[in-house]
XYZ file of C-alpha atoms in Angstrom:
764
model
C 146.472 110.669 150.170
C 149.427 109.180 148.289
C 147.049 106.746 146.642
C 144.846 109.649 145.498
C 147.770 111.499 143.950
C 149.059 108.348 142.332
C 145.703 107.666 140.688
C 145.362 111.289 139.559
C 148.864 111.217 138.110
C 148.035 108.041 136.240
C 144.893 109.553 134.817
C 146.819 112.676 133.771
C 149.489 110.600 132.009
C 146.800 108.717 130.118
C 145.130 111.974 129.069
C 148.415 113.434 127.807
C 149.286 110.222 125.990
C 145.914 110.194 124.192
C 145.928 113.896 123.437
C 145.666 114.817 119.755
C 148.843 116.360 118.338
C 148.616 120.119 118.595
C 145.293 119.820 120.377
C 145.697 122.352 123.163
C 141.921 122.275 123.540
C 142.281 118.845 125.233
C 144.134 120.178 128.300
C 141.125 120.102 130.603
C 140.661 116.400 129.936
C 143.421 115.730 132.475
C 141.421 117.534 135.157
C 138.306 115.514 134.342
C 140.325 112.292 134.479
C 141.664 113.251 137.923
C 138.132 113.865 139.177
C 137.109 110.439 137.869
C 140.002 108.850 139.806
C 139.077 110.868 142.888
C 135.498 109.630 142.754
C 136.629 105.990 142.761
C 139.104 106.471 145.659
C 136.732 108.438 147.873
C 133.859 106.043 147.241
C 135.977 103.006 148.218
C 137.359 104.653 151.369
C 133.978 105.969 152.455
C 132.360 102.552 152.039
C 135.095 100.749 153.994
C 135.155 103.351 156.782
C 131.402 103.341 157.198
C 131.174 99.567 157.407
C 134.009 99.423 159.965
C 132.648 102.192 162.187
C 129.077 100.902 161.982
C 130.085 97.698 163.739
C 132.151 99.477 166.403
C 129.513 102.084 167.179
C 126.415 99.899 167.354
C 126.281 99.741 171.091
C 126.990 103.416 171.825
C 125.246 105.233 169.018
C 121.646 106.318 169.566
C 120.899 105.884 165.907
C 121.442 102.123 166.092
C 118.311 100.139 166.734
C 118.652 96.371 166.540
C 115.752 94.681 164.755
C 114.766 91.471 166.408
C 114.690 89.273 163.327
C 117.897 90.486 161.562
C 121.152 88.654 161.449
C 124.491 90.342 161.746
C 125.007 90.797 158.048
C 121.556 92.205 157.604
C 122.003 94.584 160.518
C 125.292 95.871 159.146
C 123.808 96.387 155.696
C 120.722 98.039 157.142
C 122.739 100.322 159.376
C 124.982 101.375 156.520
C 122.037 101.857 154.254
C 120.180 103.998 156.743
C 123.185 106.107 157.556
C 123.954 106.681 153.910
C 120.547 108.342 153.591
C 121.593 111.194 155.821
C 122.182 110.005 159.437
C 125.869 110.968 159.656
C 126.254 111.141 163.427
C 128.792 108.313 163.525
C 130.877 109.186 160.498
C 131.777 112.875 160.626
C 135.467 112.053 160.186
C 134.916 110.737 156.647
C 134.201 114.263 155.266
C 137.676 115.680 155.955
C 139.147 112.749 154.020
C 137.030 113.588 150.954
C 137.807 117.290 151.223
C 141.549 116.716 151.514
C 141.547 114.259 148.616
C 139.476 116.623 146.422
C 141.727 119.605 147.167
C 144.858 117.615 146.393
C 143.443 116.213 143.154
C 142.171 119.597 141.922
C 145.527 121.255 142.670
C 147.391 118.465 140.911
C 145.056 118.533 137.879
C 145.217 122.314 137.483
C 148.994 122.285 137.756
C 149.261 119.637 135.090
C 146.829 121.571 132.875
C 149.208 124.531 132.793
C 152.315 122.343 132.419
C 150.889 120.178 129.602
C 151.094 122.874 126.863
C 154.805 123.293 127.670
C 155.631 119.661 126.971
C 157.461 118.861 123.703
C 154.341 117.907 121.722
C 153.662 118.876 118.080
C 152.847 122.590 117.722
C 149.209 123.565 117.264
C 148.088 125.218 114.054
C 146.118 128.461 114.153
C 143.648 129.705 111.553
C 141.754 133.020 111.703
C 138.823 133.747 109.356
C 140.053 130.960 107.079
C 143.595 132.393 106.870
C 146.410 130.100 108.029
C 148.558 131.966 110.592
C 151.055 129.387 111.885
C 151.677 125.687 112.363
C 151.237 122.806 109.960
C 148.256 123.061 107.666
C 145.832 120.174 108.146
C 145.766 117.729 105.279
C 142.640 117.986 103.179
C 140.639 114.812 102.940
C 140.901 113.272 99.482
C 138.216 110.864 98.280
C 139.661 108.632 95.584
C 137.800 105.720 94.015
C 140.284 103.042 93.104
C 144.061 103.365 93.023
C 145.463 106.886 93.306
C 147.624 108.072 90.409
C 149.996 111.040 90.380
C 151.679 113.018 87.633
C 154.207 115.759 87.014
C 153.313 118.320 84.365
C 155.420 120.588 82.159
C 154.721 122.872 79.208
C 156.902 123.245 76.154
C 156.668 124.931 72.755
C 157.049 122.989 69.562
C 160.592 122.835 68.160
C 161.359 125.729 65.816
C 163.597 125.846 62.801
C 167.145 127.047 63.289
C 168.865 129.992 61.600
C 165.744 132.166 61.415
C 165.981 135.983 61.395
C 166.178 137.607 64.809
C 162.916 139.518 64.375
C 161.043 136.359 63.456
C 162.658 134.469 66.342
C 161.400 137.118 68.764
C 157.906 136.896 67.298
C 157.951 133.101 67.591
C 159.145 133.328 71.207
C 156.372 135.787 72.044
C 153.758 133.521 70.455
C 155.127 130.516 72.362
C 154.894 132.434 75.642
C 151.306 133.447 74.854
C 150.425 129.876 73.909
C 151.728 128.496 77.204
C 149.999 131.284 79.158
C 146.645 130.507 77.542
C 147.185 126.781 78.077
C 147.949 127.175 81.793
C 144.895 129.375 82.279
C 142.560 126.739 80.805
C 144.160 123.350 81.494
C 142.491 121.134 84.082
C 145.675 119.089 84.312
C 147.532 122.221 85.367
C 144.813 123.448 87.761
C 144.698 120.094 89.617
C 148.339 119.072 89.266
C 148.818 118.725 93.023
C 145.836 116.417 93.503
C 145.842 112.631 93.153
C 143.738 111.192 90.336
C 141.338 108.254 90.545
C 143.036 105.507 88.558
C 144.459 105.389 85.038
C 141.082 106.239 83.538
C 141.016 109.481 85.516
C 144.411 110.545 84.169
C 143.381 109.777 80.586
C 140.031 111.587 80.996
C 141.732 114.748 82.248
C 144.305 114.686 79.472
C 141.784 114.078 76.687
C 139.465 116.732 78.105
C 142.303 119.252 77.906
C 142.399 118.924 74.102
C 138.935 120.488 73.869
C 139.548 122.975 76.665
C 142.734 124.324 75.093
C 141.238 124.386 71.602
C 138.257 126.422 72.908
C 140.673 128.803 74.639
C 142.634 129.404 71.432
C 139.419 129.922 69.455
C 138.294 132.410 72.083
C 141.532 134.324 71.459
C 140.900 134.320 67.712
C 143.565 131.749 66.874
C 142.181 129.054 64.607
C 145.428 127.422 63.454
C 146.477 126.019 66.799
C 148.368 122.759 67.345
C 148.042 120.807 70.627
C 149.986 117.777 71.819
C 149.554 116.103 75.233
C 151.856 113.158 75.968
C 151.759 110.768 78.921
C 155.091 109.053 79.500
C 156.047 109.871 75.911
C 152.806 108.645 74.265
C 150.146 110.934 72.779
C 147.166 110.830 75.167
C 144.677 110.626 72.296
C 146.303 107.372 71.146
C 146.318 105.610 74.522
C 143.273 103.328 74.726
C 141.039 103.398 77.775
C 141.808 100.436 79.992
C 145.565 100.907 79.702
C 147.119 100.626 83.150
C 149.409 103.565 83.884
C 152.147 103.587 86.545
C 151.582 105.281 89.892
C 153.686 108.313 88.882
C 153.404 109.703 85.336
C 155.151 112.400 83.350
C 152.860 114.582 81.256
C 154.093 117.164 78.737
C 151.807 119.661 76.993
C 153.150 121.221 73.786
C 151.071 123.984 72.255
C 151.213 126.506 69.449
C 148.276 128.880 69.419
C 148.923 129.861 65.818
C 148.572 133.296 64.284
C 145.890 135.834 65.093
C 142.895 135.703 62.720
C 140.800 138.763 61.852
C 137.275 139.257 60.564
C 137.114 139.715 56.804
C 133.316 139.569 56.928
C 131.099 140.016 59.980
C 127.495 139.953 58.843
C 124.201 139.868 60.704
C 120.923 139.153 58.931
C 117.518 137.524 59.280
C 115.387 134.966 57.534
C 112.829 136.547 55.186
C 112.743 139.731 53.147
C 109.438 141.412 54.023
C 109.890 144.357 56.427
C 108.963 143.766 60.059
C 107.727 146.169 62.728
C 110.613 147.867 64.538
C 113.260 146.484 62.181
C 114.681 149.842 61.058
C 115.254 150.953 64.650
C 116.778 147.599 65.467
C 119.265 147.745 62.581
C 120.601 151.152 63.632
C 121.063 150.035 67.216
C 122.591 146.697 66.211
C 125.226 148.414 64.034
C 126.409 150.487 66.996
C 126.483 147.540 69.385
C 128.298 145.302 66.862
C 131.075 147.846 66.733
C 131.231 148.057 70.518
C 131.726 144.300 70.945
C 134.145 144.019 67.979
C 131.975 142.148 65.486
C 133.184 144.203 62.489
C 135.671 143.732 59.663
C 139.300 144.074 60.717
C 138.801 143.167 64.387
C 140.281 139.975 65.957
C 137.970 137.080 65.128
C 137.505 135.769 68.650
C 134.897 133.057 69.096
C 133.540 134.848 72.154
C 132.781 137.900 69.995
C 130.782 135.746 67.579
C 128.787 134.218 70.441
C 128.209 137.672 71.974
C 126.946 139.005 68.635
C 124.620 136.029 68.377
C 123.177 136.564 71.868
C 122.893 140.286 71.233
C 120.981 139.744 67.997
C 118.411 137.534 69.721
C 118.000 140.000 72.583
C 117.500 142.936 70.191
C 114.661 141.127 68.420
C 113.102 140.149 71.754
C 113.130 143.783 72.840
C 111.109 144.610 69.744
C 108.458 142.103 70.834
C 109.653 138.989 68.994
C 109.652 136.727 72.042
C 110.649 133.512 70.246
C 113.482 134.865 68.075
C 116.196 132.274 67.499
C 119.357 131.691 65.483
C 118.488 130.089 62.156
C 122.026 129.729 60.837
C 125.581 130.502 61.875
C 128.419 130.108 59.409
C 132.036 130.650 60.432
C 134.687 129.949 57.768
C 138.397 130.337 58.519
C 140.817 131.054 55.663
C 144.104 129.667 57.008
C 146.133 131.104 54.154
C 144.795 134.637 54.630
C 144.478 134.262 58.416
C 140.932 135.613 58.205
C 137.401 134.601 59.197
C 134.081 135.103 57.437
C 131.153 135.043 59.879
C 127.439 135.136 59.121
C 124.659 135.066 61.718
C 121.045 134.792 60.576
C 118.122 135.238 62.955
C 114.610 133.892 62.595
C 112.476 136.470 64.483
C 109.176 134.611 64.326
C 106.002 136.581 64.951
C 105.613 139.586 67.233
C 103.953 138.683 70.528
C 101.729 140.458 73.041
C 101.337 139.682 76.714
C 98.610 137.167 77.415
C 96.855 136.279 80.658
C 99.008 136.096 83.802
C 98.394 133.050 86.006
C 99.476 133.512 89.640
C 100.253 130.516 91.820
C 101.123 131.068 95.486
C 102.728 127.895 96.858
C 102.970 129.206 100.428
C 101.257 127.188 103.134
C 99.039 128.944 103.948
C 99.126 131.864 101.465
C 98.526 135.337 102.936
C 99.004 137.555 99.884
C 96.050 138.381 97.630
C 96.752 136.763 94.225
C 94.794 139.389 92.263
C 96.773 142.111 93.980
C 100.031 140.314 93.134
C 99.052 140.272 89.447
C 98.232 144.002 89.564
C 101.535 144.827 91.245
C 103.509 143.298 88.367
C 102.257 146.045 86.069
C 101.877 143.560 83.202
C 98.794 144.251 81.105
C 97.217 141.783 78.717
C 97.524 142.925 75.117
C 100.697 145.014 75.508
C 103.631 144.240 73.196
C 106.006 141.683 74.683
C 109.067 143.204 76.382
C 111.848 141.442 78.366
C 112.362 144.701 80.243
C 108.750 144.698 81.421
C 109.165 141.142 82.740
C 112.358 142.095 84.584
C 110.664 145.165 86.077
C 107.659 143.099 87.192
C 109.945 140.701 89.030
C 111.839 143.609 90.605
C 108.557 145.115 91.854
C 107.645 141.903 93.651
C 111.109 141.447 95.144
C 111.046 145.045 96.399
C 108.106 144.158 98.654
C 110.360 141.845 100.728
C 107.319 139.593 101.131
C 108.412 136.733 98.883
C 111.134 134.182 99.402
C 111.115 133.312 95.684
C 109.572 134.774 92.537
C 109.524 132.800 89.269
C 108.045 134.534 86.223
C 108.011 132.444 83.035
C 106.468 132.636 79.576
C 104.754 129.919 77.566
C 106.749 127.862 75.072
C 104.698 129.017 72.086
C 102.729 132.065 71.037
C 98.985 131.494 70.777
C 97.296 131.835 67.348
C 95.841 135.189 68.440
C 99.376 136.529 69.061
C 99.155 136.415 72.862
C 101.897 134.861 74.989
C 100.541 133.458 78.281
C 102.587 134.137 81.439
C 102.975 132.132 84.641
C 104.002 133.504 88.039
C 104.922 131.268 90.983
C 105.638 132.909 94.357
C 106.473 131.690 97.834
C 106.093 133.970 100.836
C 108.586 134.603 103.608
C 107.584 134.230 107.272
C 105.213 137.031 108.235
C 107.222 138.312 111.180
C 110.848 139.086 111.654
C 112.986 140.679 114.333
C 116.618 141.633 114.416
C 119.205 143.965 115.792
C 122.513 145.617 115.124
C 125.334 147.439 116.745
C 128.257 149.753 116.128
C 131.121 150.931 118.273
C 133.656 153.715 118.326
C 135.995 154.739 121.108
C 134.742 158.316 120.859
C 130.977 157.878 120.608
C 130.769 154.580 122.481
C 128.440 151.696 121.779
C 125.284 151.955 119.703
C 122.600 149.252 119.801
C 119.411 148.860 117.805
C 116.570 146.365 117.539
C 113.473 146.057 115.391
C 110.334 143.993 114.899
C 108.737 143.701 111.456
C 105.454 142.393 110.067
C 105.789 141.879 106.288
C 102.175 141.490 105.218
C 99.746 143.030 107.656
C 96.490 142.992 105.643
C 97.305 140.791 102.637
C 98.547 143.552 100.320
C 102.191 143.584 101.388
C 101.738 146.216 104.106
C 104.805 146.479 106.334
C 104.712 147.544 109.954
C 108.057 148.065 111.637
C 108.848 149.063 115.212
C 112.406 149.933 116.126
C 114.368 151.177 119.113
C 117.951 152.247 119.536
C 120.349 153.527 122.153
C 123.647 155.304 121.468
C 126.572 157.034 123.205
C 126.930 154.153 125.644
C 130.196 154.402 127.623
C 132.053 156.483 125.047
C 134.863 158.994 125.513
C 132.586 161.916 124.704
C 130.474 161.271 127.832
C 133.518 160.242 129.896
C 132.622 156.530 129.713
C 129.425 157.217 131.606
C 127.199 154.269 132.453
C 124.325 156.531 133.503
C 121.354 155.989 131.139
C 120.525 159.721 131.246
C 123.701 160.371 129.245
C 122.602 158.120 126.385
C 120.644 158.933 123.227
C 117.419 157.043 122.552
C 115.097 156.578 119.602
C 111.762 154.767 119.575
C 109.434 154.698 116.606
C 107.295 152.899 114.101
C 106.824 152.963 110.321
C 103.914 151.780 108.190
C 104.306 151.207 104.427
C 101.457 150.422 102.040
C 102.811 149.441 98.598
C 100.958 149.960 95.348
C 99.182 153.260 95.970
C 97.878 154.720 92.688
C 100.561 152.846 90.689
C 102.509 149.635 91.359
C 105.642 151.768 91.848
C 104.199 154.160 94.461
C 104.172 153.455 98.210
C 102.450 155.290 101.041
C 104.686 155.791 104.089
C 103.767 157.005 107.580
C 106.144 157.185 110.536
C 106.057 158.381 114.116
C 109.077 158.492 116.422
C 110.213 159.944 119.713
C 113.860 160.816 120.096
C 116.232 161.999 122.778
C 119.632 163.022 121.426
C 122.408 163.782 123.902
C 125.572 165.339 122.464
C 128.315 167.557 123.844
C 126.833 170.629 122.208
C 123.130 170.148 122.859
C 120.387 167.853 124.129
C 117.273 167.536 121.971
C 113.977 165.894 122.856
C 111.219 165.646 120.300
C 108.338 163.865 118.657
C 108.390 163.630 114.850
C 105.643 162.624 112.429
C 105.767 162.316 108.648
C 103.609 160.771 105.951
C 103.807 160.806 102.201
C 104.790 158.843 99.132
C 107.807 157.063 97.666
C 107.917 156.491 93.920
C 110.290 154.374 91.868
C 110.750 155.792 88.357
C 113.055 152.985 87.230
C 115.629 150.586 88.645
C 118.028 153.443 89.441
C 115.939 156.569 90.018
C 113.424 157.105 92.835
C 111.875 160.038 94.657
C 109.791 160.943 97.696
C 107.607 163.697 99.083
C 106.363 163.886 102.696
C 104.349 166.195 104.918
C 106.164 166.630 108.247
C 105.390 167.879 111.731
C 107.557 167.996 114.861
C 107.579 169.308 118.419
C 111.040 169.755 119.979
C 112.654 171.008 123.154
C 116.339 171.913 122.826
C 118.923 172.659 125.505
C 122.346 173.910 124.472
C 125.340 175.761 125.901
C 124.548 179.110 124.277
C 120.790 179.777 124.407
C 119.656 177.401 127.140
C 116.176 175.868 126.820
C 114.136 176.549 123.673
C 110.959 175.075 122.195
C 110.205 174.621 118.483
C 107.081 173.636 116.544
C 107.617 172.736 112.908
C 105.315 171.897 109.992
C 106.396 171.557 106.396
C 107.352 169.382 103.479
C 110.343 167.295 102.553
C 111.189 165.810 99.191
C 114.062 164.502 97.185
C 115.448 162.423 94.340
C 117.800 159.468 94.628
C 119.945 157.962 91.853
C 121.754 154.701 92.585
C 123.679 152.643 90.020
C 126.031 150.912 92.479
C 126.724 147.255 91.809
C 126.460 146.433 95.530
C 124.849 148.771 98.035
C 126.802 147.377 101.012
C 130.172 147.051 99.284
C 130.185 149.000 96.032
C 133.038 148.613 93.542
C 131.504 150.358 90.530
C 128.758 152.874 89.901
C 127.397 156.153 91.222
C 125.129 157.359 93.991
C 123.496 160.772 94.154
C 120.835 162.352 96.345
C 119.217 165.783 96.419
C 116.907 166.679 99.320
C 114.862 169.823 100.003
C 112.944 170.666 103.183
C 110.826 173.844 103.293
C 109.098 174.264 106.675
C 107.471 176.826 108.958
C 108.659 177.251 112.549
C 105.802 178.580 114.710
C 107.614 179.719 117.901
C 109.693 182.357 116.079
C 107.463 182.706 113.000
C 110.136 181.862 110.388
C 109.761 180.277 106.964
C 112.905 178.187 106.535
C 114.462 176.229 103.686
C 117.070 173.456 104.036
C 118.804 171.701 101.139
C 121.489 169.026 100.877
C 123.157 167.284 97.950
C 125.457 164.268 98.092
C 127.377 162.309 95.465
C 129.489 159.144 95.592
C 131.570 157.446 92.899
C 133.255 154.046 92.824
C 136.007 152.956 90.415
C 137.527 149.459 90.222
C 141.005 149.142 88.731
C 140.637 145.459 87.806
C 137.920 143.063 86.695
C 137.868 141.211 90.029
C 137.349 144.442 92.027
C 140.426 143.812 94.151
C 141.454 147.480 94.104
C 138.704 150.099 94.361
C 138.851 153.874 94.669
C 135.810 155.497 96.284
C 135.107 159.212 96.694
C 132.247 161.091 98.357
C 131.155 164.727 98.587
C 128.280 166.458 100.384
C 127.080 170.058 100.599
C 124.248 171.665 102.558
C 122.641 175.060 103.179
C 119.914 176.571 105.389
C 118.209 179.926 104.766
C 115.338 181.941 106.217
C 116.336 182.367 109.877
C 119.396 183.159 112.011
C 121.183 180.389 113.874
C 119.683 181.500 117.208
C 116.156 180.792 115.878
C 116.879 177.354 114.453
C 116.722 174.003 116.284
C 120.226 172.758 117.096
C 119.503 169.278 115.768
C 118.570 170.741 112.352
C 121.744 172.826 112.062
C 124.808 171.385 110.361
C 127.416 169.570 112.411
C 129.928 167.101 110.996
C 132.170 164.383 112.418
C 131.811 160.681 113.152
C 132.134 157.309 111.447
C 130.113 158.302 108.368
C 131.482 161.828 108.133
C 134.927 163.057 109.227
C 136.488 160.158 111.093
C 138.772 160.850 114.041
C 136.283 163.293 115.572
C 133.184 162.665 117.669
C 129.756 162.405 116.062
C 128.421 165.924 115.201
C 131.244 167.559 117.140
C 132.563 169.863 114.394
C 130.725 173.167 114.094
C 131.279 176.849 114.753
C 133.537 177.575 117.721
C 132.473 180.195 120.253
C 134.107 181.568 123.382
C 134.703 179.075 126.153
C 135.210 176.181 123.733
C 131.508 176.124 123.018
C 130.371 174.794 119.635
C 127.164 175.575 117.767
C 125.850 174.296 114.455
C 126.106 176.185 111.190
C 123.884 177.090 108.260
C 126.182 175.611 105.636
C 128.350 172.547 105.363
C 130.832 170.946 102.992
C 132.510 167.577 103.501
C 134.236 164.893 101.481
C 136.004 161.561 101.771
C 138.314 159.421 99.655
C 139.141 155.755 100.188
C 141.412 153.231 98.515
C 140.139 149.705 99.195
C 142.378 146.717 98.492
C 141.638 143.003 98.844
C 144.496 141.115 100.496
C 143.661 137.460 100.976
C 140.316 135.773 100.574
C 137.719 137.828 102.403
C 140.226 140.117 104.146
C 141.030 143.598 102.855
C 142.557 146.908 103.922
C 141.464 150.498 103.427
C 143.298 153.796 103.515
C 141.154 156.929 103.832
C 141.143 160.679 104.335
C 138.138 162.828 105.324
C 137.675 166.598 105.385
C 134.880 169.001 106.226
C 133.926 172.555 107.150
C 130.842 174.142 108.765
C 129.920 177.762 107.934
C 127.966 180.352 109.877
C 126.298 181.776 106.762
C 124.113 180.035 104.194
C 127.064 179.696 101.815
C 130.197 177.764 102.900
C 133.269 179.843 103.681
C 136.101 178.172 101.826
C 138.704 180.386 103.497
C 138.241 178.786 106.897
C 140.379 175.852 107.993
C 138.878 172.461 107.286
C 138.895 169.630 109.774
C 140.916 166.682 108.487
C 140.994 163.047 109.539
C 142.933 160.122 108.079
C 143.536 156.507 108.936
C 143.576 152.856 108.006
C 140.976 150.128 108.243
C 140.446 146.385 107.991
C 137.587 144.699 106.155
C 136.252 141.145 106.363
C 133.622 140.367 103.751
C 130.438 138.579 104.819
C 127.086 137.922 103.198
C 125.604 140.956 104.973
C 128.426 143.253 103.909
C 131.993 143.799 105.083
C 132.784 143.906 108.786
C 134.510 147.250 109.242
C 137.228 148.295 111.667
C 138.697 151.780 111.125
C 141.316 153.648 113.122
C 141.371 157.394 112.384
C 143.567 160.246 113.600
C 142.447 163.907 113.688
C 145.099 165.730 111.631
C 144.381 169.223 113.014
C 143.303 168.330 116.514
C 142.157 171.078 118.874
C 141.460 171.155 122.580
C 138.631 168.796 123.395
C 139.171 166.540 120.366
C 140.100 162.902 120.920
C 143.572 161.639 120.022
C 142.157 158.920 117.790
C 138.936 157.174 116.878
C 138.231 153.454 116.564
C 135.109 152.500 114.593
C 133.512 149.045 114.292
C 130.455 148.294 112.205
C 128.971 146.424 109.237
C 129.203 147.861 105.737
C 131.572 150.338 104.168
C 131.765 153.869 105.566
C 130.051 155.054 102.369
């Protein structure tokens, strides 16, 4: 046994000695090393014991049978070999030895595994989501070809004359500060000052490249009298020949003077030729307005970026009038250094007006499933129509909206044909036909929600989508007392069929059928729902829908018990969406209006339901690091009393997408006995301040409020339910991972103390 422990201890010492610094993940290697030592010890002892006992037990063991022709050595080997195959009658005492050795080695290895992290080894570093938390940061690998060179960098203004007036001295100091600020923002030497450089040639290349980079930066600021000096060890970098060997450490000084601000004295935009062209009058009026917006007018700072923007804008304006091959014929920019002014002239050569030619479709999928003729029709491009960049962009958007194609490349020919037609080429590649996926969300109040779907993207070759989906909710949440009984969960099972390109390329036929069981504190609803109708996209931002609906429901609640409902009717609405990112908006607006007139057969009521929702997003900086988001929603139901309306169609509020801090659809109209029913009107709103902290991590502060009214119009005198809290965000390609903690600010009996919400995407 001592030998076993000694070998295990030796193996542990070797594992600790070879452990990577800070590598706490290597602890279990000591245990594996001990087991390796154990295997060697036990194997040696078992072999020796078996050979010894085989000889002693030959004469008395029934398993020994002496072959006539074997010698002693052969008999011993044969006996050992036979016994090792399973005849253990003579060697039962060898098992306790192995068991005792294994137990001792395992105990020793586990003890050392817990002791090893406490030894005085270098501390481990810890990184979470790419953010360094503690410990030494790992050195980044640097690939340098040749000898590494290093440099220190400083900025300095040019020496100014002495005894200048105080006002002028302040102006010079301000210009020097601006010059250095612009230089730091655009200098590659400054951006990579902490990195080694590949040889002397690398240092010289960076320094000489900074001349052009800084000059372009000053031109972009409208300063055309700039002076730039970059010295390496006291010598001007431009005068140091390539091939000069520099020392390992170099001192670089950048001296800059951006010069005075220049302004436009002339800012003209014209075209080659004098004969009037189709659409030119409209173009000139629009161009004058847009020139003023971008600052290409007399008296504005003559920034080079403004000149380039005016040039690009001029070409685009002519292209929008059908002149597909418009180009810049001449650009003259003259700086008057004495007057500190710039005269700019941009002349465009429109060429001839073009019309769309034949569209050639090439499907590079293997094998292709989409009908090429149908693809061409879906683009909406018609041969003979006047060329329009907007029509090309819309055609590409139509194809991407199908979610059938992995890539869509729409290009135009290099030249316009003699007949005025411009041929078009479309290359597409399809995605896999089938897809499946799932999702989940969690809150402490409503529990876990899970969903899964299966999708076929192109059922019959015209982009038809068939989607089956199933979901379960309210799993082990506070609202159902952490129940694990499936009868306390909500379920949804359904399918949706979409046929794109009905009547027009922008109109889709949609049919859906689903069965749902919704279990909430206030009611349980079971039903089958069917709808079919049309979606239509008016433009990139505005869309609408109209459906014919039918449903059969059975409702059980705390007030009226069991009730049945049969509904037939219509539903329609308009949707406006100008958000820059649907999953994580920073700018733009979202608005939706929905109307649902329907007839309920059990009580004979004609009912109308309407909702309207608006969202706005405002970014306080260009990088969208601080965003204010606000949301409001209002709803009303008319035509029947609450007692004759299905509970799941009445208004309730509360939950992760409504008033956080309260359970999903738990806020309604309070009745005796703490019973809650839905209302015929609703008003709710939310406000969030979203701030980016570090990399992909951000924080959110929010407040939500809402009321539910018994009548068709909201009662603003009643007390609103309020919730507020904080959240964390981690940005991913699918949208931000969301974790919100909300507190109910006017909590009543039955409300939770807090709510924790986890999901993907912003709350709104």
